[in-house]
Amino acid sequence: MDLLSAYRDMLRIRLFEESLLRCAKQGLVPGSIHPYTGQEAVAVGVLGARRPDEWVVSFYRCHGHALAAGCSPQRMMREILCRDGGLCGGKSGSMHLADRAHHLLGSTSIVAAQLPIAAGAAMSAQLDGAGRAVLVFCGDGALGAGGAYETLTIAAAQRLPLLVVCEDNGWQDQTASRWVRHLSPAQLVSGLDLPHVEVDGNDVEAVHDAATAALAACRSGAGPQVVVAHTYLRDFHAQLGDQPPRQYRPQEERQRWAARDPLTVAAGRIPADLTDLHAEVAAEIDELLLSALAAGTPDPATATTGVSVTTDLIGAHR
Ligand SMILES: Cc1ncc(C[n+]2csc(CCOP(=O)(O)OP(=O)(O)O)c2C)c(N)n1
Ligand SMILES: [Mg+2]
């Protein structure tokens, strides 16, 4: 992979979200934001290995996945600020980004709900016979939910071309995963006898290599594969309204992970001065934020358009 370009993509996600968090503190973001800061290497590493016509399913922490899938940062910023020209017409906000043009099937706010949806898409890809995989991202908490077992077991039974990327940040909102489960995500999927690999989720090159191998296995008919990426949220679980939550994780733990920030890890391997790149990406984000803030809000008359399907889907497949 081109490390400099991966660095730029991670930096764009980081600055995009930092600018949104500043907006949220000023009360400009309707609803909540679940920042991806600190986990950028997972999205960029995995989606760099995807073919553009392979569907991706995300969850509420979806900004990084959507940007790495190629969605327009301008349209995303407008969407999250609920402005005209938003990716989903200003109706999804931060948590439900979807973009058919970039094969982002959708993002769910219900923990683990993305997994069965992705299994359905993988079944469709399998029937389609074009050798495409489907990628789904989930948290370490989601992997413990009932829907995850149902998805993984049916995916294995049907040998679905499904790549499950578990972003193991050690926490489930303000609950440490170790307080509520005695098995790690890798132990859980081992118990289901599923092929899986554990990777340093803050090392974009390692993530990319793991995802490349797992996707090749999915496409070749080897059935579902799981990549467990160990990573950490730099900020916090979510910001609702203008108040960031009080910090709930031990300072020592946060400092330990901050020293292994994915941008720092990648920068350490790039023999170039990155100052200009930072200024360039920061200017790009400032520009699109100003443009989004200058945009109007959607016409209330459009509230009910595009929210349900009127096609006879069953009839269309008969
Ligand atoms: C079914 C369901 N239960 C509870 C919640 C509330 N909730 C939102 S995020 C979250 C934690 C999920 O943790 P994890 O899967 O590890 O993902 P992370 O937020 O750490 O990325 C919970 C419990 C929810 N959205 N859906
Ligand atoms: Mg988690």
Coordinates of C-alpha atoms and ligand atoms in Angstrom, one line a residue:
M1 CA 0.0 0.0 0.0
D2 CA 1.1 3.6 -0.5
L3 CA 1.8 4.7 3.0
L4 CA 1.8 8.4 2.3
S5 CA -1.6 8.2 0.7
A6 CA -2.9 6.1 3.6
Y7 CA -1.5 8.7 6.0
R8 CA -3.3 11.5 4.2
D9 CA -6.6 9.4 4.3
M10 CA -6.2 8.9 8.1
L11 CA -5.4 12.6 8.6
R12 CA -8.4 13.6 6.7
I13 CA -10.6 11.5 8.9
R14 CA -8.9 12.8 12.0
L15 CA -9.3 16.5 11.1
F16 CA -12.8 16.0 9.7
E17 CA -13.9 14.7 13.1
E18 CA -12.0 17.2 15.1
S19 CA -13.7 19.9 13.2
L20 CA -17.1 18.3 13.8
L21 CA -16.4 17.9 17.5
R22 CA -15.7 21.6 17.7
C23 CA -19.0 22.3 16.0
A24 CA -20.8 20.0 18.4
K25 CA -19.4 22.0 21.4
Q26 CA -21.0 25.1 19.8
G27 CA -24.3 23.2 19.5
L28 CA -24.2 23.0 15.7
V29 CA -24.6 19.2 15.4
P30 CA -28.1 17.8 15.8
G31 CA -28.0 14.5 17.6
S32 CA -24.9 12.7 18.7
I33 CA -21.4 12.0 17.3
H34 CA -19.5 8.8 17.9
P35 CA -15.9 9.8 17.0
Y36 CA -13.6 7.4 15.4
T37 CA -10.5 9.3 16.5
G38 CA -7.6 6.8 17.2
Q39 CA -9.1 4.0 15.1
E40 CA -8.5 5.5 11.6
A41 CA -5.9 2.8 10.6
V42 CA -8.6 0.2 10.7
A43 CA -10.9 1.9 8.2
V44 CA -8.1 3.0 5.9
G45 CA -6.2 -0.3 6.0
V46 CA -9.3 -2.5 5.4
L47 CA -11.0 -0.4 2.8
G48 CA -7.7 0.1 0.9
A49 CA -8.0 -3.7 0.3
R50 CA -11.6 -3.7 -0.9
R51 CA -12.7 -3.6 -4.5
P52 CA -14.9 -0.6 -5.1
D53 CA -17.9 -2.7 -6.0
E54 CA -17.9 -4.6 -2.7
W55 CA -20.6 -3.6 -0.3
V56 CA -19.6 -2.2 3.1
V57 CA -21.9 -2.2 6.2
S58 CA -21.0 0.1 9.1
F59 CA -22.4 1.1 12.5
Y60 CA -22.9 4.4 14.4
R61 CA -19.1 5.0 14.5
C62 CA -19.2 5.4 10.7
H63 CA -17.5 8.6 9.6
G64 CA -14.1 6.9 9.1
H65 CA -15.6 4.0 7.2
A66 CA -17.6 6.3 4.9
L67 CA -14.6 8.6 4.2
A68 CA -12.3 5.6 3.5
A69 CA -15.0 4.0 1.3
G70 CA -14.7 7.1 -0.9
C71 CA -17.9 9.1 0.2
S72 CA -17.7 12.8 -0.5
P73 CA -16.4 14.6 2.6
Q74 CA -18.4 17.7 1.6
R75 CA -21.7 15.8 1.4
M76 CA -20.9 13.9 4.6
M77 CA -20.2 17.2 6.5
R78 CA -23.5 18.6 5.3
E79 CA -25.2 15.4 6.3
I80 CA -23.8 15.4 9.8
L81 CA -24.8 19.1 10.2
C82 CA -28.2 18.2 8.6
R83 CA -27.8 20.7 5.8
D84 CA -28.9 20.9 2.2
G85 CA -26.8 18.7 -0.1
G86 CA -26.1 16.1 2.6
L87 CA -25.2 12.6 1.6
C88 CA -28.7 11.3 2.7
G89 CA -30.6 14.6 2.2
G90 CA -30.0 15.7 5.8
K91 CA -32.0 12.8 7.2
S92 CA -29.4 10.4 8.5
G93 CA -27.2 12.7 10.5
S94 CA -24.0 11.2 12.0
M95 CA -25.1 7.7 12.7
H96 CA -26.9 6.3 9.6
L97 CA -24.6 7.2 6.7
A98 CA -25.4 5.3 3.5
D99 CA -24.1 5.9 -0.1
R100 CA -25.1 3.6 -2.8
A101 CA -22.6 5.2 -5.3
H102 CA -19.7 4.1 -3.1
H103 CA -21.2 0.8 -2.0
L104 CA -21.8 1.9 1.6
L105 CA -25.0 -0.1 2.2
G106 CA -25.8 1.6 5.5
S107 CA -24.8 2.2 9.1
T108 CA -26.9 1.1 12.1
S109 CA -27.4 2.6 15.5
I110 CA -28.5 -0.7 17.0
V111 CA -25.5 -2.6 18.3
A112 CA -24.8 -5.7 16.1
A113 CA -27.7 -5.0 13.7
Q114 CA -25.2 -4.4 10.9
L115 CA -24.1 -8.1 11.1
P116 CA -27.2 -9.9 9.9
I117 CA -27.7 -7.1 7.3
A118 CA -24.2 -7.8 6.0
A119 CA -24.9 -11.6 5.9
G120 CA -27.9 -10.9 3.7
A121 CA -25.7 -8.8 1.4
A122 CA -23.1 -11.5 1.4
M123 CA -25.7 -14.1 0.4
S124 CA -26.7 -11.8 -2.4
A125 CA -23.0 -11.5 -3.5
Q126 CA -22.7 -15.3 -3.4
L127 CA -25.8 -15.8 -5.6
D128 CA -24.5 -13.1 -7.9
G129 CA -21.4 -15.2 -8.6
A130 CA -19.1 -12.3 -9.4
G131 CA -16.5 -13.2 -6.7
R132 CA -17.3 -10.2 -4.6
A133 CA -16.9 -10.1 -0.8
V134 CA -19.0 -8.0 1.7
L135 CA -17.3 -6.2 4.5
V136 CA -18.8 -5.4 7.9
F137 CA -17.3 -3.4 10.8
C138 CA -18.4 -4.0 14.4
G139 CA -17.2 -3.2 17.9
D140 CA -15.9 -5.7 20.4
G141 CA -19.1 -5.3 22.3
A142 CA -21.2 -6.1 19.3
L143 CA -19.4 -9.4 18.7
G144 CA -20.9 -10.6 22.0
A145 CA -24.5 -9.8 21.0
G146 CA -26.8 -12.6 19.9
G147 CA -27.1 -11.3 16.4
A148 CA -23.4 -11.7 16.0
Y149 CA -23.6 -15.5 16.7
E150 CA -26.5 -15.9 14.4
T151 CA -24.7 -14.1 11.7
L152 CA -21.4 -15.9 12.1
T153 CA -23.0 -19.4 12.3
I154 CA -25.2 -19.0 9.3
A155 CA -22.4 -17.3 7.4
A156 CA -20.1 -20.3 8.2
A157 CA -22.8 -22.9 7.3
Q158 CA -23.5 -21.2 3.9
R159 CA -19.8 -20.3 3.3
L160 CA -20.8 -16.7 2.8
P161 CA -18.1 -14.3 1.4
L162 CA -18.2 -12.1 4.5
L163 CA -15.4 -10.2 6.1
V164 CA -16.1 -9.2 9.7
V165 CA -13.8 -6.6 11.0
C166 CA -14.0 -6.4 14.8
E167 CA -12.6 -3.1 16.1
D168 CA -11.5 -4.1 19.6
N169 CA -11.1 -0.9 21.5
G170 CA -11.7 -2.7 24.9
W171 CA -14.8 -0.7 25.8
Q172 CA -18.5 -0.8 25.2
D173 CA -19.6 2.8 25.9
Q174 CA -18.5 3.4 29.5
T175 CA -18.2 -0.3 30.4
A176 CA -14.8 -2.1 30.0
S177 CA -15.3 -5.2 27.9
R178 CA -13.3 -7.3 30.5
W179 CA -15.9 -6.4 33.2
V180 CA -18.7 -8.1 31.3
R181 CA -17.1 -11.0 29.3
H182 CA -14.3 -13.4 30.1
L183 CA -13.4 -14.2 26.5
S184 CA -11.7 -11.9 24.0
P185 CA -13.2 -11.4 20.5
A186 CA -10.6 -13.8 19.1
Q187 CA -11.5 -16.4 21.7
L188 CA -15.2 -16.0 20.9
V189 CA -14.6 -16.6 17.1
S190 CA -12.2 -19.5 17.9
G191 CA -15.1 -21.1 19.8
L192 CA -17.1 -21.0 16.6
D193 CA -14.2 -22.5 14.6
L194 CA -14.0 -19.5 12.3
P195 CA -10.8 -18.4 10.5
H196 CA -9.6 -15.3 12.1
V197 CA -6.5 -13.2 12.6
E198 CA -5.5 -10.6 15.2
V199 CA -3.7 -7.5 14.2
D200 CA -2.4 -4.3 15.6
G201 CA -5.2 -2.0 14.6
N202 CA -3.1 1.1 14.9
D203 CA -0.7 -0.1 12.2
V204 CA -2.3 0.7 8.9
E205 CA 0.1 -1.5 6.9
A206 CA -0.5 -4.5 9.2
V207 CA -4.3 -4.0 9.0
H208 CA -4.1 -3.7 5.2
D209 CA -2.1 -6.9 4.9
A210 CA -4.5 -8.8 7.1
A211 CA -7.5 -7.5 5.3
T212 CA -6.0 -8.3 1.9
A213 CA -5.4 -11.9 2.9
A214 CA -8.9 -12.3 4.5
L215 CA -10.7 -10.8 1.5
A216 CA -8.8 -13.1 -0.9
A217 CA -10.0 -16.0 1.2
C218 CA -13.6 -14.7 1.2
R219 CA -13.6 -14.2 -2.6
S220 CA -12.2 -17.6 -3.2
G221 CA -15.1 -19.3 -1.5
A222 CA -13.4 -20.1 1.9
G223 CA -16.4 -18.7 3.8
P224 CA -16.5 -15.9 6.4
Q225 CA -13.3 -14.5 7.8
V226 CA -12.8 -12.4 10.9
V227 CA -10.1 -9.7 11.4
V228 CA -9.8 -8.6 15.0
A229 CA -8.0 -5.2 15.1
H230 CA -6.8 -4.1 18.5
T231 CA -7.2 -0.3 18.8
Y232 CA -8.4 2.4 21.1
L233 CA -10.6 5.5 21.0
R234 CA -8.6 8.6 21.6
D235 CA -11.5 10.8 22.7
F236 CA -14.6 9.1 24.2
H237 CA -17.6 7.0 23.2
A238 CA -19.9 9.7 22.1
Q239 CA -20.8 13.4 22.4
L240 CA -24.5 14.2 22.7
G241 CA -25.3 17.9 22.3
D242 CA -22.6 20.4 23.3
Q243 CA -21.2 18.5 26.3
P244 CA -18.4 16.0 25.9
P245 CA -18.7 13.3 28.6
R246 CA -16.5 13.1 31.6
Q247 CA -13.5 10.9 31.0
Y248 CA -14.3 7.4 32.1
R249 CA -11.1 5.5 31.3
P250 CA -7.8 5.3 33.3
Q251 CA -5.4 8.0 32.4
E252 CA -2.5 5.5 32.3
E253 CA -4.4 3.5 29.7
R254 CA -5.1 6.5 27.6
Q255 CA -1.5 7.7 27.7
R256 CA -0.2 4.3 26.7
W257 CA -2.4 4.2 23.6
A258 CA -1.8 7.8 22.8
A259 CA 1.9 7.0 22.3
R260 CA 0.8 4.5 19.7
D261 CA -1.5 6.8 17.8
P262 CA -2.0 5.4 14.2
L263 CA -0.9 8.7 12.7
T264 CA 2.3 8.7 14.8
V265 CA 3.0 5.0 13.9
A266 CA 2.6 5.7 10.2
A267 CA 4.5 9.0 10.3
G268 CA 7.5 7.2 11.9
R269 CA 7.9 5.2 8.7
I270 CA 7.5 8.1 6.2
P271 CA 10.9 9.7 5.5
A272 CA 9.4 13.1 4.6
D273 CA 8.3 16.3 6.3
L274 CA 4.5 16.1 6.7
T275 CA 4.0 19.8 7.7
D276 CA 2.7 20.9 4.3
L277 CA 0.4 17.9 4.0
H278 CA -1.1 18.8 7.4
A279 CA -1.7 22.4 6.3
E280 CA -3.2 21.2 3.0
V281 CA -5.7 18.8 4.6
A282 CA -6.6 21.3 7.3
A283 CA -7.4 23.9 4.7
E284 CA -9.5 21.4 2.8
I285 CA -11.5 20.6 5.9
D286 CA -11.9 24.3 6.8
E287 CA -13.2 25.0 3.4
L288 CA -15.8 22.3 3.4
L289 CA -17.0 23.1 6.9
L290 CA -17.5 26.8 5.9
S291 CA -19.4 25.7 2.8
A292 CA -21.6 23.3 4.9
L293 CA -22.3 25.9 7.5
A294 CA -23.3 28.4 4.8
A295 CA -25.8 25.8 3.3
G296 CA -29.5 26.0 4.2
T297 CA -31.5 23.3 6.0
P298 CA -33.6 20.8 4.1
D299 CA -37.1 21.8 3.1
P300 CA -39.5 20.1 5.6
A301 CA -41.6 19.0 2.6
T302 CA -38.8 16.5 1.7
A303 CA -39.1 14.8 5.2
T304 CA -41.1 11.9 3.8
T305 CA -39.3 11.4 0.5
G306 CA -36.8 8.6 0.0
V307 CA -37.4 7.0 3.4
S308 CA -39.3 3.9 2.2
V309 CA -39.2 1.7 -0.9
T310 CA -42.3 1.5 -2.9
T311 CA -41.0 -1.1 -5.4
D312 CA -42.4 -4.5 -5.3
L313 CA -39.1 -6.1 -4.3
I314 CA -40.5 -9.6 -4.0
G315 CA -42.2 -9.3 -7.3
A316 CA -39.1 -7.9 -8.9
H317 CA -37.2 -11.1 -7.9
R318 CA -39.8 -13.6 -8.9
Ligands
LIG1 C1 -29.0 -3.2 20.9 C2 -28.4 -2.1 21.6 N1 -28.1 -2.1 22.9 C3 -27.5 -1.1 23.5 C4 -27.2 0.1 22.8 C5 -26.5 1.2 23.5 N2 -25.1 1.2 23.0 C6 -24.7 2.1 22.0 S1 -23.1 1.9 21.7 C7 -22.9 0.7 22.8 C8 -21.5 0.0 23.1 C9 -21.1 -0.9 22.0 O1 -19.7 -1.2 22.1 P1 -18.9 -1.8 21.0 O2 -19.7 -2.8 20.2 O3 -17.6 -2.3 21.6 O4 -18.5 -0.6 20.0 P2 -17.7 0.8 20.3 O5 -18.8 1.8 20.6 O6 -16.7 0.5 21.3 O7 -17.1 1.1 19.0 C10 -24.1 0.4 23.5 C11 -24.2 -0.5 24.6 C12 -27.5 0.1 21.4 N3 -27.3 1.2 20.6 N4 -28.1 -1.0 20.8
MG2 MG -15.8 -1.3 21.8

